[in-house]
Amino acid sequence: MNTPIIVCRNLKKTYGNRQRKNEVIHGISLELEKGTFYSMIGKSGSGKTTLLYLLSGLLKADGGEILLEGKNLEQMTEAELERIRRKKIGFVFQDYQLLPELTVRENILLPQILDGQDLDEEWSSQILEKLGLTSLADRFPDELSGGEQQRTAIGRAIVNRPDILFADEPTGNLDNKTSEEVLDFLLSVHREYRPAILLVTHDLDLARSAEVVLHIADGRLLEPGKAGGEQ
Amino acid sequence: MRARKLSGLTYRCFRERRMPFAICLSICVLFGITFFSENYAANSILQRKMTYGYHNGAVFDIGGAEEKRIRNHRAVTACGRMDIYGEILDPANGAAGSIGAVDESFQKMEQLAFLEGTYPARDNEIAVEEAVLDELRCPYDIGSTITLNIRYHLDGIEKKVKKQYRLCGILENYSAHWKNEGYPLCGAIVSEMDGLSRQRHIFFCSEYREEQQMEELKWLLTDRTRHENQIVYNSYSFPSEIDSLSDAAEHGFVIGIAILLCLLFILAVQLREWKRQRYGLKVFRLLGAGNRTLGCILMKNAVLQWLIWCAASISVCSGFALARFLFLSHQKRKIPYIISAKPYVYAVAFSLPVVVVGKWLFLLMMKRAEPVPSGKGVGKYEDGGRVGRKKRIKFSPDGFRRIEKQRMRKQFGLELAYCVAAVSILAVCVQEICGSCHDYAVNSIVNSYDYQWTAYGMSGMDMWQIQQIKNTEYMECVDYASCFYSDMYERFSIRYEGMEADPYAELFQPGDAPETEGMDISIVMLPEGSGLWEYYFPENCMEKDAFLRGEQVILYLPDMMKSKGRSTAVNILAVNSGYHGKNVLRSSVRQGTEIQICTTGHGTARTRCGYVMKKYPGEIQSGRDILLPGTVLISENLYRKLFKTDEIKYNQVMAWGGPQLSYDVSDKKMSFVANTPDITFVNTRLEREKYRKNFRMNAGLLGGTGVFLCILCLFLIYRNRLEFLEAEQPRIRIFQLLGMKKAMLSRLYERHFMGWLILYSVLCNAALCLIRLEHEYAGVITAGTLANRWKTILRLGMYRFPWVLCVAVQALALFGMYGVGISKFTRRRTVELVEQPRHLAG
């Protein structure tokens, strides 16, 4: 068994105000192991995106604790969280979130710039090659298709060799064929570099590709299923 | 029907909750300012009349036909008659004043101010002007009996009578305020004249509603037999010397400022809700409403709101006006109260355009709310438009920053443009205000006394006359000297060793004179007891005794400049500012140089130069400026030696006094001292008033406009930055998601802003300074290198403006603008990484 990278216990999250409270996460406990590909599936409004944001430290939980490699995210300062986002975590979003003024290669290298590292051109070339973007390296995002943009976003997410990759409905804006391509790239990235991946989706077929499928409904985690559709 | 429905919808969607407040405030401000300015003006007029008398026009020695024409003129509101029949004689049989009577309508105009008492009502009563009483050494007691020697003509025969009167009133020196051109005014008023009227004067009040009417009045009185200057105006109550444009500006700026202020209220209120409104407009456009239709409907809404709240505001204003009236009616002091239709008309007439313009400006600022973003403006990427880079930049930390800079160039450029505009406006306004302030300050120093009396003539005065002037009551300062300018009586020149080779001396040689004739100069004899002694004599630089003995003299030989256009020119201003350029000529005369003073009519005298004066002793030129470049100041001893005379006359006499030393008083008291026609009387108080008025007008008009425009620029910067940061939110979110450090983020957005601002400000000021001074001193500063030119400009600039104030105001504005930007940015920069879902927000 792999060592857990993220452990959360009795996680709770409530939206709203005093008069009207909406508890969207009801005491979820979970362990994400290093190098494992997780997918999280659930209906709209079931709390899957909120859980992802909580696990990545983008949202503060109202109860429970989240440990990233043994360190409590809740007790971390803003600067520490920033450092974790630069070094340990990679994000892939549904709307890509690329900078239009930067080329594909530059977008991929951006996290290194923000981290103050020397640019690793060789590594970026490898990523470009792996993602099939070598020929598009000097193009701007608005010259790319949705799938290509998402592949660029994946490249950007892994350039700093994160321990965990959060993907929030990365295929939400894409057609089936492109979605499959993106999933293939995520799988190949996982195979190659072995980061833990948490893929949030509501597409059951995509979710089945993961090693572990997490079901979430009404803010509660159902029994985890195994790959191949065991639920 | 559809339009009405849409109108109702838009009214609900675009309702600005604070707009009624802004409308009410605007109307109240407009009403209040007009109301108070109207009352203030009325109060000022009353005060002025109380101080200086109500009459504001007079025609002296008038005939019957003219009198009728004046009385019937539409601009004339009241008319009174003054008849002169004789003179009051002083003990030396000189005329101390005129005696006459005034008619009932003159008295009803009730405007000759009495120190005590009233007009005569009985035969033996008399009201006498203070100065005349003073001259006659009569007691100031009302009810006392005074005996007057009166000379008058009856049936062509001169009569002198001694008559006793009961003093019933003491008049203020009213005649001091009239330029009566030698026509006598009543120094004493009786109820019945003993003799026939020798001269008749008509005093009248005119409303002065318009310039044209007064001009017409002037022309009416200026017929073939009468010279125009026989109609005169009381210079205090009739501001004839202020041109109509200034007058309009002075009265118009109050309402102008009020309008601008109201515009600001309206804009400020709208600004608070611009985001909501912009979103609403987008949605409406998306649903098919035209921009134009929406604009019209919003405008209609604004007008509707104005209509409703205008009525409410006017009611409030009326209540206020009534309350003020009730309050004032209980006051003992007579304060004029005017409530006319003007404030109401102004409040209603100006507030509607203000609301409409405010709305229109706001709509312009929101730009066209396109349903599908056009990709123009800041934050293009967010809208899906293509944002490329103009040139390839190697991707590196520096390269990344450059890319970001390039992207924000337009945003920062726009902000800088606004800043530069604001700074320029402020610089111009402040400099103008400082200029007029400086003029006023200089004038206050130069004309520190209320009245100046100067006597300059060929004959001059003796010392005993000077002494008498000094002993005159209210005379505070008397300066005297003897000035002889070359060619006034004869030619004066100096010679010194090496003069032939001195190019400086050439400047002072008349074209037709041979070089050996010497250097043309003026001679000023400086007496020790004169106030001018302290002003000109350099105590620390030369020996006083040597000067008094005539062994040494002072020379005023300032540096001179050659100009391109002419052969030579003297620029006093530049000389006083210490200008040193290539084309400056300096005298070779030094301390100790032996010089020979020559006169063509008398003789010569040998002496030495004790001191060379390069510039005037004071920084500011005052009324004591009697020196021309090329003047030799000599002592009384040397004067006697040079002109071979023991009799010393002082032909330059200047006297200054306080408010009591009016023209009338000084004329009466001085005429016996100096039998010279060259007396000049200057009412310096009036001069000062003019400068003060100019300064106040500049401060109000330019200051108000400048501040308004600056606030407008701030407002634009604020809106621009707000919009920019709104558009930047997704980008900032990406940076934060990728873990960008806060410091780095700050550096990215706040880069060099202040530095650029200061640089622009400095350049802008320098350019303004250059333009202004080039304009002002064009033709004077013509030579010199660029460095010299800048040096001169800086020196003259320092001389001209209080720069500290100018820079302080600009710095304040700069920091203000910067502060607005930074504070807004700091708030906007803190982006929530994950937004709370709206449906769950509660």
mmCIF file of C-alpha atoms in Angstrom, chain B residues 46-308:
data_model
loop_
_atom_site.group_PDB
_atom_site.id
_atom_site.type_symbol
_atom_site.label_atom_id
_atom_site.label_comp_id
_atom_site.label_asym_id
_atom_site.label_seq_id
_atom_site.Cartn_x
_atom_site.Cartn_y
_atom_site.Cartn_z
ATOM 1 C CA LEU B 46 -25.276 98.647 1.078
ATOM 2 C CA GLN B 47 -21.944 98.533 2.854
ATOM 3 C CA ARG B 48 -20.279 100.407 0.045
ATOM 4 C CA LYS B 49 -22.965 103.017 0.038
ATOM 5 C CA MET B 50 -22.735 103.368 3.777
ATOM 6 C CA THR B 51 -19.012 103.812 3.517
ATOM 7 C CA TYR B 52 -18.655 105.968 0.475
ATOM 8 C CA GLY B 53 -22.033 107.517 -0.121
ATOM 9 C CA TYR B 54 -24.841 106.541 -2.396
ATOM 10 C CA HIS B 55 -24.104 108.849 -5.262
ATOM 11 C CA ASN B 56 -22.385 107.145 -8.061
ATOM 12 C CA GLY B 57 -22.418 109.818 -10.673
ATOM 13 C CA ALA B 58 -22.208 113.565 -10.876
ATOM 14 C CA VAL B 59 -22.196 116.286 -13.454
ATOM 15 C CA PHE B 60 -20.485 119.450 -12.435
ATOM 16 C CA ASP B 61 -21.481 122.955 -13.399
ATOM 17 C CA ILE B 62 -24.569 121.747 -15.133
ATOM 18 C CA GLY B 63 -27.088 123.738 -17.140
ATOM 19 C CA GLY B 64 -30.857 123.556 -16.977
ATOM 20 C CA ALA B 65 -31.387 121.527 -20.155
ATOM 21 C CA GLU B 66 -28.814 118.959 -19.171
ATOM 22 C CA GLU B 67 -30.274 118.636 -15.725
ATOM 23 C CA LYS B 68 -33.629 117.847 -17.249
ATOM 24 C CA ARG B 69 -32.104 115.224 -19.520
ATOM 25 C CA ILE B 70 -30.381 113.531 -16.637
ATOM 26 C CA ARG B 71 -33.441 113.545 -14.462
ATOM 27 C CA ASN B 72 -35.422 111.917 -17.260
ATOM 28 C CA HIS B 73 -32.862 109.299 -18.163
ATOM 29 C CA ARG B 74 -34.014 105.718 -17.653
ATOM 30 C CA ALA B 75 -30.786 104.638 -15.958
ATOM 31 C CA VAL B 76 -31.047 107.388 -13.358
ATOM 32 C CA THR B 77 -32.972 106.287 -10.313
ATOM 33 C CA ALA B 78 -32.485 109.320 -8.091
ATOM 34 C CA CYS B 79 -31.154 112.804 -8.597
ATOM 35 C CA GLY B 80 -30.068 115.551 -6.219
ATOM 36 C CA ARG B 81 -28.846 119.120 -6.675
ATOM 37 C CA MET B 82 -25.944 120.919 -5.064
ATOM 38 C CA ASP B 83 -25.501 124.655 -5.493
ATOM 39 C CA ILE B 84 -22.327 126.507 -4.708
ATOM 40 C CA TYR B 85 -22.573 130.172 -4.013
ATOM 41 C CA GLY B 86 -19.410 131.176 -2.237
ATOM 42 C CA GLU B 87 -16.186 130.313 -0.468
ATOM 43 C CA ILE B 88 -15.240 130.049 3.157
ATOM 44 C CA LEU B 89 -12.092 131.962 3.866
ATOM 45 C CA ASP B 90 -9.412 130.925 6.298
ATOM 46 C CA PRO B 91 -7.658 133.467 8.553
ATOM 47 C CA ALA B 92 -5.068 134.096 5.815
ATOM 48 C CA ASN B 93 -7.869 134.899 3.403
ATOM 49 C CA GLY B 94 -7.242 131.709 1.447
ATOM 50 C CA ALA B 95 -10.126 129.487 0.369
ATOM 51 C CA ALA B 96 -10.742 126.767 2.922
ATOM 52 C CA GLY B 97 -13.745 125.312 1.127
ATOM 53 C CA SER B 98 -16.931 126.135 -0.710
ATOM 54 C CA ILE B 99 -20.279 126.888 0.761
ATOM 55 C CA GLY B 100 -23.601 126.021 -0.771
ATOM 56 C CA ALA B 101 -26.880 124.244 -0.352
ATOM 57 C CA VAL B 102 -28.416 120.977 -1.369
ATOM 58 C CA ASP B 103 -32.001 120.369 -2.303
ATOM 59 C CA GLU B 104 -34.478 118.062 -0.628
ATOM 60 C CA SER B 105 -34.065 115.234 -3.122
ATOM 61 C CA PHE B 106 -30.340 115.356 -2.509
ATOM 62 C CA GLN B 107 -31.010 115.007 1.182
ATOM 63 C CA LYS B 108 -33.462 112.201 0.505
ATOM 64 C CA MET B 109 -30.751 110.340 -1.236
ATOM 65 C CA GLU B 110 -29.419 110.568 2.332
ATOM 66 C CA GLN B 111 -26.049 109.740 1.411
ATOM 67 C CA LEU B 112 -23.514 112.199 2.543
ATOM 68 C CA ALA B 113 -22.227 110.415 5.573
ATOM 69 C CA PHE B 114 -22.250 112.427 8.757
ATOM 70 C CA LEU B 115 -19.731 111.855 11.456
ATOM 71 C CA GLU B 116 -22.242 113.582 13.688
ATOM 72 C CA GLY B 117 -25.424 115.568 13.271
ATOM 73 C CA THR B 118 -27.558 116.141 10.225
ATOM 74 C CA TYR B 119 -28.383 118.533 7.387
ATOM 75 C CA PRO B 120 -29.233 122.107 8.288
ATOM 76 C CA ALA B 121 -32.927 122.740 8.696
ATOM 77 C CA ARG B 122 -32.921 126.376 9.856
ATOM 78 C CA ASP B 123 -31.393 129.540 8.498
ATOM 79 C CA ASN B 124 -28.510 129.790 10.922
ATOM 80 C CA GLU B 125 -27.553 126.150 10.843
ATOM 81 C CA ILE B 126 -24.640 124.707 8.939
ATOM 82 C CA ALA B 127 -23.150 121.296 8.259
ATOM 83 C CA VAL B 128 -19.407 121.383 7.617
ATOM 84 C CA GLU B 129 -17.009 118.856 6.194
ATOM 85 C CA GLU B 130 -14.451 117.554 8.659
ATOM 86 C CA ALA B 131 -11.451 118.736 6.643
ATOM 87 C CA VAL B 132 -12.813 122.264 6.450
ATOM 88 C CA LEU B 133 -13.430 122.361 10.172
ATOM 89 C CA ASP B 134 -9.924 121.159 10.644
ATOM 90 C CA GLU B 135 -8.562 123.821 8.349
ATOM 91 C CA LEU B 136 -10.501 126.546 10.126
ATOM 92 C CA ARG B 137 -9.499 125.181 13.526
ATOM 93 C CA CYS B 138 -13.135 125.092 14.537
ATOM 94 C CA PRO B 139 -14.421 122.924 17.376
ATOM 95 C CA TYR B 140 -16.086 119.650 16.512
ATOM 96 C CA ASP B 141 -19.005 120.155 18.854
ATOM 97 C CA ILE B 142 -22.480 119.905 17.441
ATOM 98 C CA GLY B 143 -24.542 122.847 18.577
ATOM 99 C CA SER B 144 -21.523 125.121 18.995
ATOM 100 C CA THR B 145 -21.455 128.456 17.254
ATOM 101 C CA ILE B 146 -18.864 129.026 14.584
ATOM 102 C CA THR B 147 -18.023 132.224 12.795
ATOM 103 C CA LEU B 148 -17.210 131.998 9.114
ATOM 104 C CA ASN B 149 -15.798 134.502 6.686
ATOM 105 C CA ILE B 150 -17.711 133.994 3.475
ATOM 106 C CA ARG B 151 -16.995 135.476 0.093
ATOM 107 C CA TYR B 152 -19.657 135.367 -2.601
ATOM 108 C CA HIS B 153 -20.988 137.356 -5.514
ATOM 109 C CA LEU B 154 -24.290 139.109 -5.617
ATOM 110 C CA ASP B 155 -25.408 141.075 -8.634
ATOM 111 C CA GLY B 156 -21.899 140.958 -9.981
ATOM 112 C CA ILE B 157 -20.406 142.446 -6.847
ATOM 113 C CA GLU B 158 -18.073 140.468 -4.636
ATOM 114 C CA LYS B 159 -19.153 140.449 -1.047
ATOM 115 C CA LYS B 160 -17.332 139.340 2.055
ATOM 116 C CA VAL B 161 -19.393 138.726 5.135
ATOM 117 C CA LYS B 162 -18.698 137.354 8.576
ATOM 118 C CA LYS B 163 -21.541 135.177 9.694
ATOM 119 C CA GLN B 164 -22.277 133.039 12.707
ATOM 120 C CA TYR B 165 -23.750 129.615 12.360
ATOM 121 C CA ARG B 166 -24.802 126.856 14.666
ATOM 122 C CA LEU B 167 -22.951 123.697 13.736
ATOM 123 C CA CYS B 168 -25.604 121.076 13.097
ATOM 124 C CA GLY B 169 -23.576 118.392 11.326
ATOM 125 C CA ILE B 170 -20.047 117.255 10.602
ATOM 126 C CA LEU B 171 -19.693 115.627 7.221
ATOM 127 C CA GLU B 172 -17.239 112.916 6.425
ATOM 128 C CA ASN B 173 -14.707 113.910 3.799
ATOM 129 C CA TYR B 174 -16.919 112.831 0.936
ATOM 130 C CA SER B 175 -15.267 115.031 -1.652
ATOM 131 C CA ALA B 176 -12.185 112.862 -1.373
ATOM 132 C CA HIS B 177 -13.904 110.226 -3.436
ATOM 133 C CA TRP B 178 -14.722 112.473 -6.337
ATOM 134 C CA LYS B 179 -12.447 113.466 -9.124
ATOM 135 C CA ASN B 180 -14.107 116.822 -9.365
ATOM 136 C CA GLU B 181 -11.669 118.220 -11.876
ATOM 137 C CA GLY B 182 -11.311 121.501 -10.021
ATOM 138 C CA TYR B 183 -15.018 122.097 -9.584
ATOM 139 C CA PRO B 184 -15.670 122.935 -5.962
ATOM 140 C CA LEU B 185 -17.877 120.736 -3.852
ATOM 141 C CA CYS B 186 -19.696 121.944 -0.766
ATOM 142 C CA GLY B 187 -17.364 122.030 2.187
ATOM 143 C CA ALA B 188 -20.206 123.592 4.141
ATOM 144 C CA ILE B 189 -23.910 123.202 3.594
ATOM 145 C CA VAL B 190 -26.496 125.729 4.616
ATOM 146 C CA SER B 191 -30.242 125.581 4.244
ATOM 147 C CA GLU B 192 -30.632 128.912 2.464
ATOM 148 C CA MET B 193 -28.056 130.538 0.246
ATOM 149 C CA ASP B 194 -27.225 134.203 0.778
ATOM 150 C CA GLY B 195 -26.024 134.692 -2.757
ATOM 151 C CA LEU B 196 -26.877 133.356 -6.166
ATOM 152 C CA SER B 197 -25.825 129.935 -7.278
ATOM 153 C CA ARG B 198 -22.445 130.158 -8.953
ATOM 154 C CA GLN B 199 -22.265 126.534 -9.955
ATOM 155 C CA ARG B 200 -24.765 123.741 -9.892
ATOM 156 C CA HIS B 201 -23.806 120.101 -9.623
ATOM 157 C CA ILE B 202 -26.129 117.208 -10.137
ATOM 158 C CA PHE B 203 -25.539 113.997 -8.247
ATOM 159 C CA PHE B 204 -27.386 110.968 -9.371
ATOM 160 C CA CYS B 205 -27.744 107.271 -8.664
ATOM 161 C CA SER B 206 -27.871 105.036 -11.635
ATOM 162 C CA GLU B 207 -28.762 101.414 -11.477
ATOM 163 C CA TYR B 208 -25.911 100.370 -13.701
ATOM 164 C CA ARG B 209 -27.801 97.474 -15.040
ATOM 165 C CA GLU B 210 -25.870 97.459 -18.250
ATOM 166 C CA GLU B 211 -22.845 99.057 -19.728
ATOM 167 C CA GLN B 212 -24.759 100.324 -22.704
ATOM 168 C CA GLN B 213 -27.076 102.445 -20.616
ATOM 169 C CA MET B 214 -24.184 104.097 -18.889
ATOM 170 C CA GLU B 215 -22.447 104.720 -22.169
ATOM 171 C CA GLU B 216 -25.632 106.220 -23.453
ATOM 172 C CA LEU B 217 -25.825 108.414 -20.414
ATOM 173 C CA LYS B 218 -22.308 109.542 -21.017
ATOM 174 C CA TRP B 219 -23.051 110.403 -24.609
ATOM 175 C CA LEU B 220 -26.201 112.223 -23.650
ATOM 176 C CA LEU B 221 -24.216 114.522 -21.477
ATOM 177 C CA THR B 222 -21.400 114.960 -23.902
ATOM 178 C CA ASP B 223 -22.727 117.529 -26.313
ATOM 179 C CA ARG B 224 -20.890 120.155 -28.295
ATOM 180 C CA THR B 225 -20.473 122.508 -25.412
ATOM 181 C CA ARG B 226 -19.580 120.000 -22.764
ATOM 182 C CA HIS B 227 -16.526 117.870 -22.434
ATOM 183 C CA GLU B 228 -17.027 114.244 -21.560
ATOM 184 C CA ASN B 229 -14.974 114.276 -18.417
ATOM 185 C CA GLN B 230 -17.418 116.583 -16.722
ATOM 186 C CA ILE B 231 -19.517 113.613 -15.870
ATOM 187 C CA VAL B 232 -17.701 111.670 -13.222
ATOM 188 C CA TYR B 233 -18.276 108.596 -11.222
ATOM 189 C CA ASN B 234 -17.612 107.793 -7.694
ATOM 190 C CA SER B 235 -14.861 105.310 -8.180
ATOM 191 C CA TYR B 236 -15.880 103.285 -5.141
ATOM 192 C CA SER B 237 -19.466 102.717 -6.039
ATOM 193 C CA PHE B 238 -19.058 102.604 -9.755
ATOM 194 C CA PRO B 239 -16.561 99.998 -10.868
ATOM 195 C CA SER B 240 -16.000 101.608 -14.221
ATOM 196 C CA GLU B 241 -12.464 100.362 -14.492
ATOM 197 C CA ILE B 242 -13.367 96.707 -14.228
ATOM 198 C CA ASP B 243 -14.149 95.545 -17.699
ATOM 199 C CA SER B 244 -17.368 93.761 -18.416
ATOM 200 C CA LEU B 245 -15.658 90.421 -19.037
ATOM 201 C CA SER B 246 -14.047 90.389 -15.620
ATOM 202 C CA ASP B 247 -17.293 91.498 -14.117
ATOM 203 C CA ALA B 248 -19.157 88.676 -15.797
ATOM 204 C CA ALA B 249 -16.498 86.218 -14.768
ATOM 205 C CA GLU B 250 -16.655 87.385 -11.184
ATOM 206 C CA HIS B 251 -20.389 87.022 -10.980
ATOM 207 C CA GLY B 252 -20.596 84.013 -13.227
ATOM 208 C CA PHE B 253 -17.994 81.913 -11.558
ATOM 209 C CA VAL B 254 -20.062 81.358 -8.443
ATOM 210 C CA ILE B 255 -22.863 79.787 -10.381
ATOM 211 C CA GLY B 256 -20.342 78.012 -12.605
ATOM 212 C CA ILE B 257 -18.679 76.404 -9.640
ATOM 213 C CA ALA B 258 -22.072 75.445 -8.235
ATOM 214 C CA ILE B 259 -22.993 73.745 -11.513
ATOM 215 C CA LEU B 260 -19.734 71.837 -11.598
ATOM 216 C CA LEU B 261 -20.243 70.793 -8.014
ATOM 217 C CA CYS B 262 -23.713 69.476 -8.796
ATOM 218 C CA LEU B 263 -22.343 67.576 -11.762
ATOM 219 C CA LEU B 264 -19.913 65.919 -9.414
ATOM 220 C CA PHE B 265 -22.708 64.905 -7.043
ATOM 221 C CA ILE B 266 -24.608 63.289 -9.876
ATOM 222 C CA LEU B 267 -21.563 61.463 -11.210
ATOM 223 C CA ALA B 268 -20.464 60.333 -7.770
ATOM 224 C CA VAL B 269 -23.874 58.855 -7.077
ATOM 225 C CA GLN B 270 -23.935 57.008 -10.377
ATOM 226 C CA LEU B 271 -20.432 55.735 -9.913
ATOM 227 C CA ARG B 272 -21.484 53.770 -6.883
ATOM 228 C CA GLU B 273 -23.764 51.656 -9.000
ATOM 229 C CA TRP B 274 -22.021 51.595 -12.298
ATOM 230 C CA LYS B 275 -21.223 47.893 -12.182
ATOM 231 C CA ARG B 276 -24.830 46.911 -11.624
ATOM 232 C CA GLN B 277 -26.013 49.301 -14.274
ATOM 233 C CA ARG B 278 -23.494 48.128 -16.793
ATOM 234 C CA TYR B 279 -24.488 44.528 -16.252
ATOM 235 C CA GLY B 280 -28.141 45.459 -16.559
ATOM 236 C CA LEU B 281 -27.517 47.261 -19.829
ATOM 237 C CA LYS B 282 -25.663 44.237 -21.200
ATOM 238 C CA VAL B 283 -28.524 41.955 -20.373
ATOM 239 C CA PHE B 284 -31.063 44.309 -21.897
ATOM 240 C CA ARG B 285 -28.975 44.536 -25.033
ATOM 241 C CA LEU B 286 -28.688 40.781 -25.137
ATOM 242 C CA LEU B 287 -32.455 40.559 -24.973
ATOM 243 C CA GLY B 288 -32.778 42.834 -27.946
ATOM 244 C CA ALA B 289 -33.050 46.360 -26.558
ATOM 245 C CA GLY B 290 -31.168 48.937 -28.611
ATOM 246 C CA ASN B 291 -28.448 50.996 -26.994
ATOM 247 C CA ARG B 292 -30.066 54.148 -28.249
ATOM 248 C CA THR B 293 -33.515 53.168 -26.961
ATOM 249 C CA LEU B 294 -32.067 52.235 -23.607
ATOM 250 C CA GLY B 295 -30.173 55.526 -23.431
ATOM 251 C CA CYS B 296 -33.343 57.470 -24.201
ATOM 252 C CA ILE B 297 -35.330 55.547 -21.627
ATOM 253 C CA LEU B 298 -32.686 56.050 -18.960
ATOM 254 C CA MET B 299 -32.592 59.728 -19.782
ATOM 255 C CA LYS B 300 -36.354 59.866 -19.488
ATOM 256 C CA ASN B 301 -36.106 58.177 -16.128
ATOM 257 C CA ALA B 302 -33.604 60.775 -15.000
ATOM 258 C CA VAL B 303 -35.857 63.623 -16.110
ATOM 259 C CA LEU B 304 -38.819 62.015 -14.355
ATOM 260 C CA GLN B 305 -36.817 61.680 -11.182
ATOM 261 C CA TRP B 306 -35.724 65.276 -11.519
ATOM 262 C CA LEU B 307 -39.304 66.451 -11.939
ATOM 263 C CA ILE B 308 -40.443 64.696 -8.793
#
